[in-house]
Amino acid sequence: MNQHTFHDLSYLLLLWTTTATSSSLDGKTPKLILISMDGFRYDYLDNVPSEKITNFTNLIQNGVKAKYLENVFPTVTYPNHMTLVTGLYPESHGVIHNSFWDPYLEDGFSLIDFRRNFESKWFDTGAEPIWVTNFKAGSSRDSGVILWPAGVAQIKSYMPRVIPAGDDFNETNWNLRVDTLVKWFQSDKSNIRPINLGILYFPDPDETAHEFGPDKIDGTITDEVQQKIFQLDASLGYLKKKLNESNLWDEMNIIITADHGHTNLLSLEKGQINLDKYNIDRKFYKTGSDMKNHLVVNLEPTEGTDVEKLYQNLSAIPKMHVYRKCDANLTKLHYCKNRRIMQFVLEAEEGYYIGNTDTLKYISKGGHGYDQNKVPKMRPFFIAFGPSFRKGFISEPFESVNIYPLMCHILGIHPAPNNGSLDKVRHLLIQQPFIRTETFQLTLMTFLTVFVFATCICGLYSIGAFYQVRFRRRKRKRGGHGGQEYRKSLLKDDKDDEESCDEL
């Protein structure tokens, strides 16, 4: 072993120990809260009185805000919430709609049946939500999930901390949600380890926009939706208060976003696309869903149906786009390679909705589901705040699949395979040091391992250097002769070596 090799090993050892010790200088695991405000459109905050949203404004002034978020197709609740926490497109995570049929399971999922939310078979399809990734990263980590769509079922043998819920789960007191989440972040006497990742869901302004519509005739936001935005602002103020009381505010990173936006729907007389009225016989297709208020519908031809004729008849219906599975449109939308996606995907034009005579008896005033590239009002908002984020920064739009790798980076954990990219959202973050600090955590075992490794390296180097000196001295004394003499000299005792040294 030469001197250069020793120096190289020493440098690697130093880099290793430096990285290990710098992982968490204060001994604290990174903390993050992800909040979804269902149906919160990207432009809502720009169109309400600023004095009524002081908490939103404060977060934006001291954090980052995107002009809008590019969500996934269809722009409905379950696919987009699953994308936010996995970084996968619906074709990859398998939650392709709020209602869908699985031909392998020969069973269907519908959000109307809340019991289905607790069944792992709909969600445990290979996708890894952030709460599973966080838990797998180490024993000092745990996650709490409050009423997140697709967040109450066991996935990859892990069940996050959740709160009990029934059919009226959307009516749960919002302050109670905050209280529960903050309590989970705290250490208590029950010996339950605190969480470092909290996932929080609010059902509004989505529910209110469905009932009253998001916009007035003059284009301003309806009074009812505005009131829900003010209530959500108050909930953010309450969250800040509780985190401050718990000494958690200064170290907490917070991401606030949504699954989709909202647009007004036409009246029942003007906006319905009734398949029955266009001679699309129900015996020729199945949908695997209730079709109620659907702006995007999956449709499968039944056995024996003339598929080409069905396609031609569907394509002739006005105000509706018809896509064949994995055509150029669906491939571009990453809505293709999954058994739950049917042979035809129907998408209504803005303001219109699809159904049949049995389902088109009532329509809400507001809706969502359209491709966000066609209908920009489908796009949600994005705000982030905390020690990891820049201050007062407005970002260009980015895709929602990038939020998962962003969260993994903040938490200092390795992401599962996903469709996102940290590079697409790295500009939101405060400049990071050259050495990644989240790779290792220094423990007693790590220290002992490093110490033993360093001792062995130094010992080997010393022995090699010692014998190299002896060889050179003997070689000079003997006129440079003989490997045989050198091999014999290794058998001499220390007294012989001392005499040889004296002679030199």
Coordinates of C-alpha atoms in Angstrom, one line a residue:
M1 CA 0.0 0.0 0.0
N2 CA 1.6 3.3 -1.1
Q3 CA 1.2 6.7 0.4
H4 CA -1.3 7.9 -2.3
T5 CA -3.6 4.9 -1.6
F6 CA -3.6 5.7 2.1
H7 CA -4.4 9.4 1.4
D8 CA -7.3 8.3 -0.9
L9 CA -8.7 6.0 1.8
S10 CA -8.3 8.7 4.4
Y11 CA -10.3 11.1 2.3
L12 CA -13.1 8.7 1.7
L13 CA -13.2 7.9 5.4
L14 CA -13.4 11.6 6.2
L15 CA -16.2 12.1 3.7
W16 CA -18.1 9.2 5.2
T17 CA -17.8 10.4 8.7
T18 CA -18.6 14.0 7.8
T19 CA -21.7 13.0 5.9
A20 CA -22.8 10.8 8.8
T21 CA -22.3 13.4 11.5
S22 CA -24.0 16.2 9.5
S23 CA -27.2 14.3 8.9
S24 CA -29.0 15.8 11.8
L25 CA -26.8 18.0 13.9
D26 CA -29.7 18.8 16.2
G27 CA -30.7 15.2 16.5
K28 CA -34.2 15.9 15.0
T29 CA -35.9 14.1 12.1
P30 CA -37.2 16.4 9.4
K31 CA -40.9 17.1 9.7
L32 CA -43.5 17.7 7.0
I33 CA -47.2 18.3 6.8
L34 CA -49.0 17.8 3.4
I35 CA -52.5 19.4 3.3
S36 CA -55.1 18.9 0.6
M37 CA -58.0 21.4 0.3
D38 CA -60.3 19.5 -2.1
G39 CA -61.3 21.4 -5.2
F40 CA -59.2 24.5 -4.4
R41 CA -58.8 26.1 -7.9
Y42 CA -55.5 27.8 -8.7
D43 CA -57.0 31.3 -9.0
Y44 CA -59.3 31.4 -6.0
L45 CA -56.8 33.3 -3.8
D46 CA -56.4 36.0 -6.4
N47 CA -60.1 36.7 -6.5
V48 CA -61.1 37.0 -2.8
P49 CA -60.5 40.0 -0.4
S50 CA -56.9 39.8 0.8
E51 CA -57.9 41.0 4.3
K52 CA -60.0 37.9 4.7
I53 CA -57.1 35.5 3.9
T54 CA -54.2 36.8 6.0
N55 CA -52.9 33.3 6.8
F56 CA -52.7 32.3 3.2
T57 CA -51.1 35.6 2.4
N58 CA -48.5 35.2 5.1
L59 CA -47.5 31.7 3.9
I60 CA -47.1 33.0 0.4
Q61 CA -45.0 36.0 1.4
N62 CA -42.8 33.8 3.5
G63 CA -42.8 30.7 1.3
V64 CA -43.3 29.7 -2.3
K65 CA -46.4 29.7 -4.6
A66 CA -46.8 28.1 -8.0
K67 CA -48.8 29.8 -10.7
Y68 CA -50.8 26.6 -10.9
L69 CA -50.3 22.8 -10.6
E70 CA -50.6 20.5 -13.6
N71 CA -52.8 17.7 -12.2
V72 CA -53.5 14.3 -13.8
F73 CA -56.4 13.0 -15.9
P74 CA -59.2 12.6 -15.1
T75 CA -59.2 15.6 -12.8
V76 CA -61.2 14.0 -10.0
T77 CA -60.5 13.3 -6.3
Y78 CA -59.1 9.8 -5.9
P79 CA -56.7 9.5 -8.9
N80 CA -55.2 12.9 -8.1
H81 CA -54.9 12.3 -4.3
M82 CA -53.1 9.0 -5.1
T83 CA -50.8 10.8 -7.5
L84 CA -49.9 13.5 -5.0
V85 CA -48.6 10.9 -2.5
T86 CA -47.0 8.4 -4.9
G87 CA -45.6 10.5 -7.7
L88 CA -47.3 8.1 -10.2
Y89 CA -49.7 8.7 -13.0
P90 CA -53.1 6.9 -12.6
E91 CA -52.1 4.3 -15.2
S92 CA -49.3 3.3 -12.8
H93 CA -50.9 3.5 -9.4
G94 CA -54.2 2.0 -10.6
V95 CA -56.7 4.4 -9.0
I96 CA -58.1 5.5 -12.4
H97 CA -61.3 7.2 -11.3
N98 CA -63.6 7.8 -8.3
S99 CA -65.4 4.6 -9.5
F100 CA -63.9 1.9 -11.6
W101 CA -64.1 -1.8 -12.5
D102 CA -61.2 -4.3 -12.1
P103 CA -61.6 -7.2 -14.5
Y104 CA -59.0 -9.3 -12.6
L105 CA -60.8 -8.9 -9.3
E106 CA -64.2 -9.0 -11.0
D107 CA -65.2 -6.3 -8.6
G108 CA -65.7 -2.6 -8.6
F109 CA -64.7 0.4 -6.4
S110 CA -66.9 3.4 -5.7
L111 CA -66.2 6.2 -3.3
I112 CA -69.9 6.3 -2.5
D113 CA -69.3 3.0 -0.6
F114 CA -67.0 4.2 2.1
R115 CA -66.3 0.7 3.4
R116 CA -64.3 0.1 0.1
N117 CA -61.7 2.7 1.3
F118 CA -60.5 0.2 3.9
E119 CA -59.9 -2.6 1.4
S120 CA -56.3 -2.8 0.4
K121 CA -57.0 -4.5 -2.9
W122 CA -57.9 -1.2 -4.6
F123 CA -54.7 0.6 -3.5
D124 CA -52.0 -1.9 -2.7
T125 CA -51.1 -2.4 -6.4
G126 CA -47.4 -1.7 -6.2
A127 CA -47.6 2.0 -5.7
E128 CA -45.9 3.3 -2.6
P129 CA -47.5 6.3 -0.8
I130 CA -45.2 8.8 1.0
W131 CA -46.3 7.5 4.4
V132 CA -45.0 4.0 3.5
T133 CA -41.7 5.4 2.2
N134 CA -41.2 7.5 5.3
F135 CA -41.9 4.5 7.6
K136 CA -39.5 2.3 5.7
A137 CA -36.7 4.8 6.2
G138 CA -36.1 4.1 9.8
S139 CA -37.5 3.4 13.3
S140 CA -37.4 7.1 14.2
R141 CA -40.1 7.8 11.6
D142 CA -43.9 7.4 11.5
S143 CA -46.8 8.9 9.7
G144 CA -50.3 10.1 10.5
V145 CA -53.1 10.3 7.8
I146 CA -56.3 12.2 8.5
L147 CA -59.1 11.3 6.0
W148 CA -56.9 11.4 2.9
P149 CA -58.7 9.7 0.0
A150 CA -57.1 6.3 -0.4
G151 CA -55.3 6.8 2.9
V152 CA -57.1 4.5 5.3
A153 CA -56.2 1.1 3.9
Q154 CA -53.1 -1.0 4.6
I155 CA -50.5 -0.7 1.8
K156 CA -47.3 -2.8 1.7
S157 CA -48.1 -4.2 5.1
Y158 CA -48.0 -0.7 6.7
M159 CA -51.0 1.1 8.2
P160 CA -50.4 4.8 9.2
R161 CA -51.9 6.4 12.2
V162 CA -55.5 7.3 11.3
I163 CA -58.6 8.6 13.0
P164 CA -61.9 6.7 13.2
A165 CA -64.4 7.7 10.5
G166 CA -67.9 6.7 9.4
D167 CA -70.1 7.6 6.5
D168 CA -70.2 11.2 7.7
F169 CA -66.4 11.6 7.7
N170 CA -66.5 14.8 5.7
E171 CA -68.4 16.5 8.5
T172 CA -65.6 15.9 11.1
N173 CA -64.7 19.1 12.9
W174 CA -61.8 20.8 11.1
N175 CA -60.2 22.0 14.3
L176 CA -60.4 18.4 15.6
R177 CA -58.4 17.3 12.6
V178 CA -55.7 19.9 13.4
D179 CA -55.7 19.0 17.1
T180 CA -55.3 15.3 16.3
L181 CA -52.5 15.9 13.8
V182 CA -50.4 18.2 16.1
K183 CA -50.8 15.8 19.0
W184 CA -49.4 13.0 16.8
F185 CA -46.3 15.1 16.3
Q186 CA -45.7 15.4 20.0
S187 CA -44.0 13.0 22.4
D188 CA -46.2 11.8 25.2
K189 CA -46.2 9.5 28.1
S190 CA -48.0 6.7 26.3
N191 CA -44.6 5.6 24.7
I192 CA -46.1 6.0 21.2
R193 CA -43.4 7.5 19.0
P194 CA -44.3 10.9 17.5
I195 CA -44.9 11.1 13.8
N196 CA -42.6 13.2 11.5
L197 CA -45.0 13.2 8.5
G198 CA -48.6 14.3 8.7
I199 CA -51.2 14.1 5.9
L200 CA -54.3 16.2 6.3
Y201 CA -57.4 16.5 4.1
F202 CA -60.2 19.1 4.0
P203 CA -63.3 18.4 1.9
D204 CA -63.9 22.0 0.9
P205 CA -64.2 24.1 -1.2
D206 CA -65.1 21.1 -3.4
E207 CA -68.4 20.2 -1.7
T208 CA -69.6 23.8 -1.7
A209 CA -68.6 24.4 -5.3
H210 CA -70.6 21.3 -6.4
E211 CA -73.7 22.6 -4.6
F212 CA -73.6 26.3 -5.5
G213 CA -71.1 26.4 -8.4
P214 CA -67.7 28.0 -8.2
D215 CA -68.4 31.2 -10.2
K216 CA -71.2 33.8 -10.6
I217 CA -72.4 34.9 -13.9
D218 CA -70.1 37.9 -13.8
G219 CA -67.1 35.6 -13.3
T220 CA -66.5 36.3 -9.6
I221 CA -66.4 33.5 -7.1
T222 CA -69.7 32.6 -5.5
D223 CA -70.3 33.8 -1.9
E224 CA -70.6 30.3 -0.6
V225 CA -67.2 29.2 -2.0
Q226 CA -65.6 32.4 -0.6
Q227 CA -66.9 31.6 2.8
K228 CA -65.3 28.2 2.7
I229 CA -62.0 29.8 1.6
F230 CA -62.2 32.1 4.7
Q231 CA -62.9 29.1 6.9
L232 CA -59.9 27.3 5.5
D233 CA -57.8 30.4 6.1
A234 CA -58.9 30.3 9.7
S235 CA -58.0 26.6 9.9
L236 CA -54.5 27.5 8.8
G237 CA -54.3 30.1 11.5
Y238 CA -55.4 27.5 14.0
L239 CA -52.8 25.1 12.8
K240 CA -50.1 27.7 13.2
K241 CA -51.3 28.5 16.7
K242 CA -51.2 24.9 17.8
L243 CA -47.7 24.3 16.2
N244 CA -46.4 27.3 17.9
E245 CA -47.8 26.2 21.3
S246 CA -46.0 22.8 20.7
N247 CA -42.7 24.5 19.7
L248 CA -43.0 22.8 16.3
W249 CA -43.7 25.8 14.0
D250 CA -40.1 26.8 13.3
E251 CA -39.0 23.3 12.2
M252 CA -42.2 22.3 10.3
N253 CA -42.3 22.2 6.5
I254 CA -45.9 22.6 5.1
I255 CA -47.2 21.9 1.6
I256 CA -50.7 23.0 0.8
T257 CA -52.3 21.9 -2.5
A258 CA -55.4 20.3 -4.0
D259 CA -56.5 17.6 -6.4
H260 CA -58.4 19.7 -8.9
G261 CA -60.2 22.9 -9.6
H262 CA -63.9 23.5 -10.6
T263 CA -66.0 25.0 -13.3
N264 CA -69.7 25.7 -13.7
L265 CA -71.9 23.1 -15.3
L266 CA -74.9 23.8 -17.6
S267 CA -78.4 23.1 -16.5
L268 CA -79.9 19.7 -16.7
E269 CA -81.8 20.7 -19.8
K270 CA -78.8 22.1 -21.6
G271 CA -75.8 20.2 -20.4
Q272 CA -76.7 16.5 -20.3
I273 CA -75.3 14.0 -22.8
N274 CA -77.8 11.2 -22.4
L275 CA -76.5 8.1 -24.2
D276 CA -80.0 6.5 -24.3
K277 CA -81.2 9.4 -26.5
Y278 CA -78.5 8.7 -29.0
N279 CA -79.5 5.1 -29.5
I280 CA -76.5 3.7 -27.6
D281 CA -78.2 0.5 -26.3
R282 CA -77.1 -0.3 -22.8
K283 CA -76.7 -4.0 -23.7
F284 CA -73.8 -3.1 -25.9
Y285 CA -71.6 -1.7 -23.1
K286 CA -70.8 -1.5 -19.4
T287 CA -69.2 1.3 -17.4
G288 CA -68.3 -0.3 -14.1
S289 CA -69.5 2.9 -12.4
D290 CA -72.7 4.7 -11.5
M291 CA -72.1 7.3 -14.2
K292 CA -73.7 10.0 -11.9
N293 CA -72.4 13.4 -12.7
H294 CA -69.5 12.0 -14.7
L295 CA -67.7 14.3 -17.0
V296 CA -65.3 11.4 -17.9
V297 CA -66.6 7.9 -18.3
N298 CA -64.8 4.6 -19.0
L299 CA -66.9 2.3 -21.3
E300 CA -66.3 -1.3 -22.2
P301 CA -68.1 -3.1 -25.1
T302 CA -69.9 -6.2 -24.0
E303 CA -69.1 -9.6 -25.5
G304 CA -70.5 -9.9 -29.0
T305 CA -70.8 -6.2 -29.6
D306 CA -69.7 -4.7 -33.0
V307 CA -66.9 -2.6 -31.5
E308 CA -66.4 -0.5 -34.7
K309 CA -70.1 0.3 -35.0
L310 CA -70.2 1.3 -31.3
Y311 CA -67.2 3.5 -31.8
Q312 CA -68.8 5.3 -34.8
N313 CA -72.1 5.8 -32.9
L314 CA -70.3 7.2 -29.9
S315 CA -68.2 9.5 -32.0
A316 CA -71.3 11.0 -33.6
I317 CA -72.6 12.3 -30.3
P318 CA -72.0 16.1 -30.1
K319 CA -70.2 17.8 -27.2
M320 CA -68.3 14.6 -26.4
H321 CA -64.8 13.3 -27.2
V322 CA -64.3 9.6 -27.7
Y323 CA -60.9 8.1 -27.1
R324 CA -59.8 4.5 -27.8
K325 CA -57.6 2.9 -25.2
C326 CA -54.0 3.9 -25.7
D327 CA -54.6 6.2 -28.6
A328 CA -52.4 9.2 -29.0
N329 CA -54.5 11.4 -26.7
L330 CA -54.7 8.9 -23.8
T331 CA -51.0 8.0 -24.2
K332 CA -50.1 11.6 -23.8
L333 CA -52.2 11.9 -20.7
H334 CA -50.5 8.8 -19.2
Y335 CA -54.0 7.1 -19.1
C336 CA -53.4 4.0 -21.0
K337 CA -51.5 1.0 -19.6
N338 CA -53.7 -0.4 -16.9
R339 CA -56.3 -3.2 -16.9
R340 CA -58.8 -0.9 -15.1
I341 CA -58.9 1.5 -18.0
M342 CA -61.6 0.4 -20.4
Q343 CA -61.6 0.2 -24.2
F344 CA -63.3 3.6 -24.6
V345 CA -62.9 6.8 -22.6
L346 CA -65.6 9.4 -23.0
E347 CA -64.9 13.0 -22.1
A348 CA -67.6 15.7 -22.2
E349 CA -66.8 19.3 -23.3
E350 CA -66.7 22.0 -20.7
G351 CA -70.0 22.4 -19.0
Y352 CA -71.5 19.1 -20.2
Y353 CA -71.8 15.7 -18.5
I354 CA -72.5 12.1 -19.5
G355 CA -75.0 9.7 -18.3
N356 CA -78.3 7.8 -19.1
T357 CA -81.9 8.3 -18.3
D358 CA -81.6 6.6 -14.9
T359 CA -78.7 8.7 -13.7
L360 CA -79.4 12.1 -15.2
K361 CA -82.1 13.2 -12.8
Y362 CA -80.0 15.7 -10.8
I363 CA -76.8 17.6 -11.7
S364 CA -74.6 19.7 -9.4
K365 CA -73.9 23.3 -10.4
G366 CA -70.2 22.8 -10.3
G367 CA -68.0 20.0 -11.6
H368 CA -64.5 18.7 -12.5
G369 CA -62.9 15.9 -14.4
Y370 CA -62.0 17.4 -17.8
D371 CA -58.4 17.4 -19.1
Q372 CA -56.7 20.4 -17.6
N373 CA -55.0 21.2 -20.9
K374 CA -58.5 21.7 -22.4
V375 CA -60.1 23.3 -19.4
P376 CA -57.6 25.4 -17.3
K377 CA -60.1 25.8 -14.5
M378 CA -59.4 22.1 -13.6
R379 CA -56.0 23.2 -12.2
P380 CA -55.4 23.4 -8.5
F381 CA -53.1 25.7 -6.4
F382 CA -49.8 25.0 -4.6
I383 CA -48.2 26.8 -1.6
A384 CA -45.2 25.6 0.5
F385 CA -43.6 27.1 3.6
G386 CA -40.9 26.2 6.1
P387 CA -37.2 25.9 6.6
S388 CA -36.6 24.0 3.4
F389 CA -38.4 26.5 1.1
R390 CA -37.4 29.8 -0.4
K391 CA -39.3 32.9 0.7
G392 CA -41.5 35.1 -1.4
F393 CA -41.0 33.1 -4.5
I394 CA -43.5 32.6 -7.3
S395 CA -42.8 29.5 -9.4
E396 CA -43.8 28.5 -12.9
P397 CA -46.3 25.6 -13.1
F398 CA -45.1 22.0 -12.6
E399 CA -46.7 18.6 -12.6
S400 CA -48.2 17.1 -9.5
V401 CA -46.1 13.9 -9.9
N402 CA -43.1 16.0 -8.8
I403 CA -44.5 16.6 -5.3
Y404 CA -43.6 13.0 -4.1
P405 CA -39.9 13.2 -4.8
L406 CA -39.9 16.8 -3.4
M407 CA -41.4 15.4 -0.1
C408 CA -38.9 12.6 0.0
H409 CA -36.0 15.1 -0.4
I410 CA -37.3 17.2 2.4
L411 CA -37.7 14.2 4.7
G412 CA -34.2 12.9 3.7
I413 CA -35.5 9.5 2.4
H414 CA -35.0 7.6 -0.8
P415 CA -38.1 7.7 -3.0
A416 CA -39.7 4.6 -4.5
P417 CA -39.9 4.4 -8.3
N418 CA -42.1 7.2 -9.5
N419 CA -43.0 9.4 -12.6
G420 CA -41.8 12.6 -11.0
S421 CA -38.5 14.4 -10.9
L422 CA -36.9 16.4 -8.0
D423 CA -35.0 18.5 -10.6
K424 CA -38.4 19.9 -11.8
V425 CA -39.1 21.4 -8.3
R426 CA -35.6 21.9 -6.9
H427 CA -35.9 25.6 -7.6
L428 CA -38.5 25.8 -4.7
L429 CA -35.9 24.9 -2.2
I430 CA -33.3 26.9 -0.3
Q431 CA -29.8 26.1 -1.7
Q432 CA -28.6 22.8 -0.3
P433 CA -25.0 22.1 0.8
F434 CA -22.7 20.1 -1.4
I435 CA -22.7 17.1 0.8
R436 CA -26.1 15.5 1.1
T437 CA -26.9 15.4 4.8
E438 CA -29.8 13.0 4.8
T439 CA -27.9 9.9 3.7
F440 CA -26.6 8.7 7.0
Q441 CA -27.5 9.2 10.7
L442 CA -24.6 8.9 13.2
T443 CA -25.2 6.2 15.8
L444 CA -23.0 4.5 18.3
M445 CA -22.7 1.5 16.0
T446 CA -21.8 3.8 13.0
F447 CA -19.1 5.4 15.1
L448 CA -17.6 2.1 16.3
T449 CA -17.6 0.8 12.7
V450 CA -15.8 3.9 11.5
F451 CA -13.3 3.7 14.3
V452 CA -12.5 0.0 13.8
F453 CA -12.2 0.6 10.0
A454 CA -9.8 3.5 10.5
T455 CA -7.7 1.6 13.0
C456 CA -7.3 -1.4 10.6
I457 CA -6.3 0.9 7.7
C458 CA -3.7 2.7 9.8
G459 CA -2.4 -0.5 11.1
L460 CA -2.0 -2.1 7.7
Y461 CA -0.3 1.0 6.4
S462 CA 2.1 1.1 9.3
I463 CA 3.1 -2.6 8.9
G464 CA 3.6 -2.2 5.2
A465 CA 5.7 1.0 5.6
F466 CA 7.8 -0.7 8.3
Y467 CA 8.7 -3.7 6.2
Q468 CA 9.3 -1.5 3.2
V469 CA 11.9 0.5 5.1
R470 CA 13.6 -2.7 6.3
F471 CA 13.8 -4.0 2.7
R472 CA 15.3 -0.8 1.3
R473 CA 18.0 -0.7 4.1
R474 CA 19.0 -4.3 3.6
K475 CA 19.0 -3.9 -0.2
R476 CA 21.4 -0.9 0.1
K477 CA 23.7 -2.8 2.5
R478 CA 23.8 -5.9 0.2
G479 CA 24.3 -3.9 -3.0
G480 CA 20.8 -4.4 -4.1
H481 CA 21.1 -8.2 -4.4
G482 CA 18.6 -10.8 -3.9
G483 CA 15.0 -11.3 -3.4
Q484 CA 16.2 -14.5 -1.6
E485 CA 18.1 -12.4 1.0
Y486 CA 15.0 -10.3 1.6
R487 CA 12.8 -13.4 2.1
K488 CA 15.3 -14.7 4.7
S489 CA 15.4 -11.3 6.4
L490 CA 11.7 -11.5 7.3
L491 CA 12.5 -14.4 9.6
K492 CA 15.1 -12.5 11.6
D493 CA 14.3 -11.3 15.1
D494 CA 14.1 -7.7 16.3
K495 CA 17.7 -7.9 17.7
D496 CA 19.1 -8.7 14.2
D497 CA 17.2 -5.7 12.8
E498 CA 18.6 -3.4 15.5
E499 CA 22.1 -4.5 14.7
S500 CA 21.5 -3.9 11.0
C501 CA 20.2 -0.5 11.7
D502 CA 23.2 0.3 13.9
E503 CA 25.5 -0.7 11.1
L504 CA 23.8 1.7 8.7

